[in-house]
Amino acid sequence: MAYRHIIIRNPAKLSVKNHQLVIKQEETVQIPIEDVCTLTIEDPAITLTGVLLSECAAHHVEVIVCDQKRTPSALLQPFHQHSRQKAVLDMQVGLSKPFKKRVWQKIVRTKIENQARCLDLMFQSDKANLLYSISRQVESGDRSNREAYAAKYYFNQLFGGEFTRRREDVHNISLNYGYSLIRSLVARALVRYGYTPSLGVFHDSQTNAFNLADDFMEPLRPFVDLTVAMYVDKEEEWSRDIKEKLFNILSYSAFWKGEKQSITNGVDLMMKSYVATCRNGDVSMLVLPELRALEQHVYE
Amino acid sequence: MRIMVFFDLPVVLKRDRKAYTKFRKFLLNDGYVMMQYSVYYRVCNGEEAVQKHMRRLRENVPPVNGAIRTLKITERQFEKMDILLGVETPVEKVGSNITDFF
């Protein structure tokens, strides 16, 4: 299974030779495309070949393109690569409203629990208890919008009383950057399992092509929040180091139904479990991540 | 973890040379890197990946009189390799990291 995230942040020429991604800079390095999970193109001075793009699509590599500010601005998504595309689409369209509401309830509950764990890890255990109790109040479809209520309280505890998500400060830029990385990871997993990402469970914007990805990235957001809270200072400039820290989130461990897995692998597991959930109509089969600590996942 | 492949294949007959080229081409396409003549390696992420690539190797063994050996070694063992003559190539330095910056 693909596990590598490649980030190109210096001028380079990218091409394909023998199904290998060839990165030509001062030194030339090659990496099997088969092993690559995401390829992020950050520097403006990067040239790449058309063959590379189509090979990336064929191997489900997510190509993330960045704008001049070096924040992710576009995704290259494979088009119809799943063998049962139509069957999955039919299933997605046929999902009942109550089912989708129960899925959303579980997602929101997990998200708020992760937010509570995040506060716990930032030594605010007393505040975390309130979030735990909010998570228990989430109704089917989150009718009473506990999500927003929890989020307001949580962000103020994490980044101070005057914090809002709308301002353009270093905290928000970092959060947005981290979220967009996770979003693309989730979108990739969705496409791999044949889902059409614009048909969401809760998110239902006509202008959003990634509604379903936005649903499933919710429980992963606190991983970004915790990283930003731990490593980014309010006075700090938006820098390379912060970006590197945020990229490392993709290789952190999380607990998926008690099993320790890297986030990259786990997101795939999550989407796989969603396939089973949809087929059986049983929400308890859904595997969502649990934040316990920020640590690098290591392979033997 | 890395799989190392060492081979000796006959190149006298045209048919043998053809089989040899096909095998070498398979190695390159499957992500192996030539370390020296007839010595190739591939980075693998965990036991599952090793098994996948070993299976592919077995399926592509050329039908000739020769010798092919493989060895599975960990990243740490690979790093400890002593180079007595020659230099380490930039490709060798790329390990099995999850995130790589270039």
Short mmCIF file of N, CA and C in Angstrom, two decimals, chain A residues 106-136 150 153-155 157-158 218-227 229-230 253-259 287-294:
data_model
loop_
_atom_site.label_atom_id
_atom_site.label_comp_id
_atom_site.label_asym_id
_atom_site.label_seq_id
_atom_site.Cartn_x
_atom_site.Cartn_y
_atom_site.Cartn_z
N LYS A 106 -22.35 10.19 14.60
CA LYS A 106 -21.15 9.50 15.07
C LYS A 106 -19.89 10.32 14.76
N ILE A 107 -19.87 10.94 13.57
CA ILE A 107 -18.71 11.76 13.19
C ILE A 107 -18.56 12.93 14.17
N VAL A 108 -19.66 13.63 14.43
CA VAL A 108 -19.59 14.81 15.31
C VAL A 108 -19.18 14.39 16.71
N ARG A 109 -19.74 13.28 17.17
CA ARG A 109 -19.40 12.81 18.52
C ARG A 109 -17.90 12.54 18.61
N THR A 110 -17.37 11.84 17.61
CA THR A 110 -15.94 11.54 17.64
C THR A 110 -15.11 12.81 17.56
N LYS A 111 -15.57 13.75 16.76
CA LYS A 111 -14.82 15.00 16.62
C LYS A 111 -14.75 15.72 17.96
N ILE A 112 -15.89 15.84 18.63
CA ILE A 112 -15.90 16.55 19.91
C ILE A 112 -15.07 15.80 20.95
N GLU A 113 -15.13 14.48 20.91
CA GLU A 113 -14.29 13.70 21.84
C GLU A 113 -12.81 13.96 21.57
N ASN A 114 -12.46 14.03 20.30
CA ASN A 114 -11.06 14.32 19.97
C ASN A 114 -10.66 15.73 20.40
N GLN A 115 -11.60 16.66 20.27
CA GLN A 115 -11.32 18.02 20.74
C GLN A 115 -11.07 18.00 22.25
N ALA A 116 -11.87 17.20 22.95
CA ALA A 116 -11.69 17.09 24.40
C ALA A 116 -10.32 16.50 24.72
N ARG A 117 -9.94 15.46 23.98
CA ARG A 117 -8.64 14.84 24.21
C ARG A 117 -7.52 15.81 23.91
N CYS A 118 -7.75 16.66 22.91
CA CYS A 118 -6.76 17.66 22.54
C CYS A 118 -6.55 18.62 23.71
N LEU A 119 -7.65 19.09 24.33
CA LEU A 119 -7.53 19.97 25.49
C LEU A 119 -6.84 19.22 26.63
N ASP A 120 -7.17 17.96 26.79
CA ASP A 120 -6.53 17.13 27.81
C ASP A 120 -5.02 17.15 27.63
N LEU A 121 -4.59 16.97 26.39
CA LEU A 121 -3.16 16.92 26.11
C LEU A 121 -2.50 18.28 26.28
N MET A 122 -3.31 19.35 26.19
CA MET A 122 -2.75 20.69 26.43
C MET A 122 -2.91 21.08 27.90
N PHE A 123 -3.05 20.10 28.78
CA PHE A 123 -3.15 20.30 30.23
C PHE A 123 -4.35 21.13 30.64
N GLN A 124 -5.47 20.90 29.99
CA GLN A 124 -6.69 21.60 30.41
C GLN A 124 -7.79 20.58 30.67
N SER A 125 -7.46 19.61 31.51
CA SER A 125 -8.38 18.50 31.74
C SER A 125 -9.74 18.96 32.26
N ASP A 126 -9.74 20.00 33.10
CA ASP A 126 -11.01 20.46 33.66
C ASP A 126 -11.95 20.95 32.55
N LYS A 127 -11.35 21.64 31.54
CA LYS A 127 -12.16 22.16 30.43
C LYS A 127 -12.63 21.01 29.53
N ALA A 128 -11.77 20.00 29.45
CA ALA A 128 -12.09 18.86 28.57
C ALA A 128 -13.38 18.18 29.00
N ASN A 129 -13.61 18.12 30.30
CA ASN A 129 -14.80 17.43 30.79
C ASN A 129 -16.09 18.00 30.23
N LEU A 130 -16.12 19.32 30.07
CA LEU A 130 -17.33 19.94 29.51
C LEU A 130 -17.55 19.42 28.08
N LEU A 131 -16.43 19.34 27.31
CA LEU A 131 -16.57 18.86 25.93
C LEU A 131 -17.04 17.41 25.90
N TYR A 132 -16.52 16.59 26.83
CA TYR A 132 -16.99 15.20 26.88
C TYR A 132 -18.49 15.16 27.10
N SER A 133 -18.96 16.04 27.99
CA SER A 133 -20.40 16.01 28.26
C SER A 133 -21.19 16.53 27.06
N ILE A 134 -20.61 17.51 26.32
CA ILE A 134 -21.30 17.98 25.10
C ILE A 134 -21.38 16.84 24.08
N SER A 135 -20.30 16.05 23.99
CA SER A 135 -20.27 14.98 22.98
C SER A 135 -21.38 13.97 23.23
N ARG A 136 -21.75 13.81 24.50
CA ARG A 136 -22.81 12.85 24.80
C ARG A 136 -24.20 13.39 24.44
N ALA A 150 -19.59 23.33 20.60
CA ALA A 150 -18.34 22.79 21.12
C ALA A 150 -17.15 23.51 20.50
N TYR A 153 -16.34 27.00 22.06
CA TYR A 153 -15.74 26.86 23.39
C TYR A 153 -14.31 26.35 23.26
N TYR A 154 -14.14 25.35 22.41
CA TYR A 154 -12.86 24.66 22.26
C TYR A 154 -11.77 25.59 21.72
N PHE A 155 -12.10 26.32 20.65
CA PHE A 155 -11.09 27.21 20.06
C PHE A 155 -10.69 28.30 21.04
N GLN A 157 -10.63 28.06 24.27
CA GLN A 157 -9.75 27.48 25.28
C GLN A 157 -8.36 27.24 24.72
N LEU A 158 -8.32 26.86 23.44
CA LEU A 158 -7.05 26.48 22.84
C LEU A 158 -6.19 27.69 22.48
N GLU A 218 -13.66 15.73 9.55
CA GLU A 218 -13.99 16.36 10.83
C GLU A 218 -13.28 15.75 12.03
N PRO A 219 -13.33 14.41 12.21
CA PRO A 219 -12.68 13.86 13.40
C PRO A 219 -11.16 14.01 13.38
N LEU A 220 -10.60 14.33 12.21
CA LEU A 220 -9.14 14.46 12.11
C LEU A 220 -8.67 15.88 12.40
N ARG A 221 -9.61 16.83 12.39
CA ARG A 221 -9.20 18.23 12.59
C ARG A 221 -8.43 18.46 13.89
N PRO A 222 -8.85 17.86 15.02
CA PRO A 222 -8.12 18.13 16.27
C PRO A 222 -6.64 17.77 16.22
N PHE A 223 -6.25 16.85 15.32
CA PHE A 223 -4.82 16.56 15.19
C PHE A 223 -4.07 17.80 14.72
N VAL A 224 -4.69 18.51 13.77
CA VAL A 224 -4.08 19.74 13.28
C VAL A 224 -4.08 20.78 14.39
N ASP A 225 -5.25 20.91 15.07
CA ASP A 225 -5.37 21.91 16.13
C ASP A 225 -4.29 21.73 17.18
N LEU A 226 -4.09 20.47 17.58
CA LEU A 226 -3.12 20.20 18.64
C LEU A 226 -1.71 20.55 18.17
N THR A 227 -1.39 20.18 16.92
CA THR A 227 -0.06 20.51 16.39
C THR A 227 0.16 22.01 16.38
N ALA A 229 -1.42 24.28 18.19
CA ALA A 229 -1.37 24.78 19.56
C ALA A 229 -0.01 24.52 20.20
N MET A 230 0.58 23.38 19.85
CA MET A 230 1.85 23.03 20.48
C MET A 230 3.05 23.73 19.86
N SER A 253 0.59 8.70 14.62
CA SER A 253 -0.26 7.54 14.93
C SER A 253 -1.59 8.01 15.48
N ALA A 254 -2.62 7.23 15.20
CA ALA A 254 -3.91 7.44 15.84
C ALA A 254 -4.45 6.07 16.17
N PHE A 255 -5.47 6.04 17.00
CA PHE A 255 -6.07 4.76 17.34
C PHE A 255 -7.37 4.59 16.57
N TRP A 256 -7.45 3.54 15.79
CA TRP A 256 -8.63 3.26 14.98
C TRP A 256 -9.25 2.00 15.53
N LYS A 257 -10.32 2.13 16.27
CA LYS A 257 -10.95 1.01 16.98
C LYS A 257 -9.91 0.25 17.78
N GLY A 258 -9.12 0.99 18.54
CA GLY A 258 -8.13 0.37 19.41
C GLY A 258 -6.85 -0.05 18.71
N GLU A 259 -6.82 0.06 17.40
CA GLU A 259 -5.64 -0.37 16.67
C GLU A 259 -4.80 0.85 16.30
N VAL A 287 -15.28 2.99 11.46
CA VAL A 287 -14.06 3.15 12.25
C VAL A 287 -13.57 4.58 12.14
N LEU A 288 -13.54 5.30 13.26
CA LEU A 288 -13.09 6.69 13.24
C LEU A 288 -11.86 6.84 14.14
N PRO A 289 -11.03 7.84 13.85
CA PRO A 289 -9.76 7.95 14.60
C PRO A 289 -9.94 8.49 16.01
N GLU A 290 -9.05 8.07 16.86
CA GLU A 290 -9.04 8.55 18.23
C GLU A 290 -7.68 9.17 18.50
N LEU A 291 -7.70 10.42 18.95
CA LEU A 291 -6.46 11.14 19.23
C LEU A 291 -6.01 10.79 20.64
N ARG A 292 -4.82 10.21 20.78
CA ARG A 292 -4.35 9.93 22.14
C ARG A 292 -3.07 10.68 22.46
N ALA A 293 -2.20 10.81 21.50
CA ALA A 293 -0.97 11.56 21.72
C ALA A 293 -0.41 11.89 20.35
N LEU A 294 0.44 12.91 20.29
CA LEU A 294 1.09 13.19 19.01
C LEU A 294 2.40 12.44 18.97
#
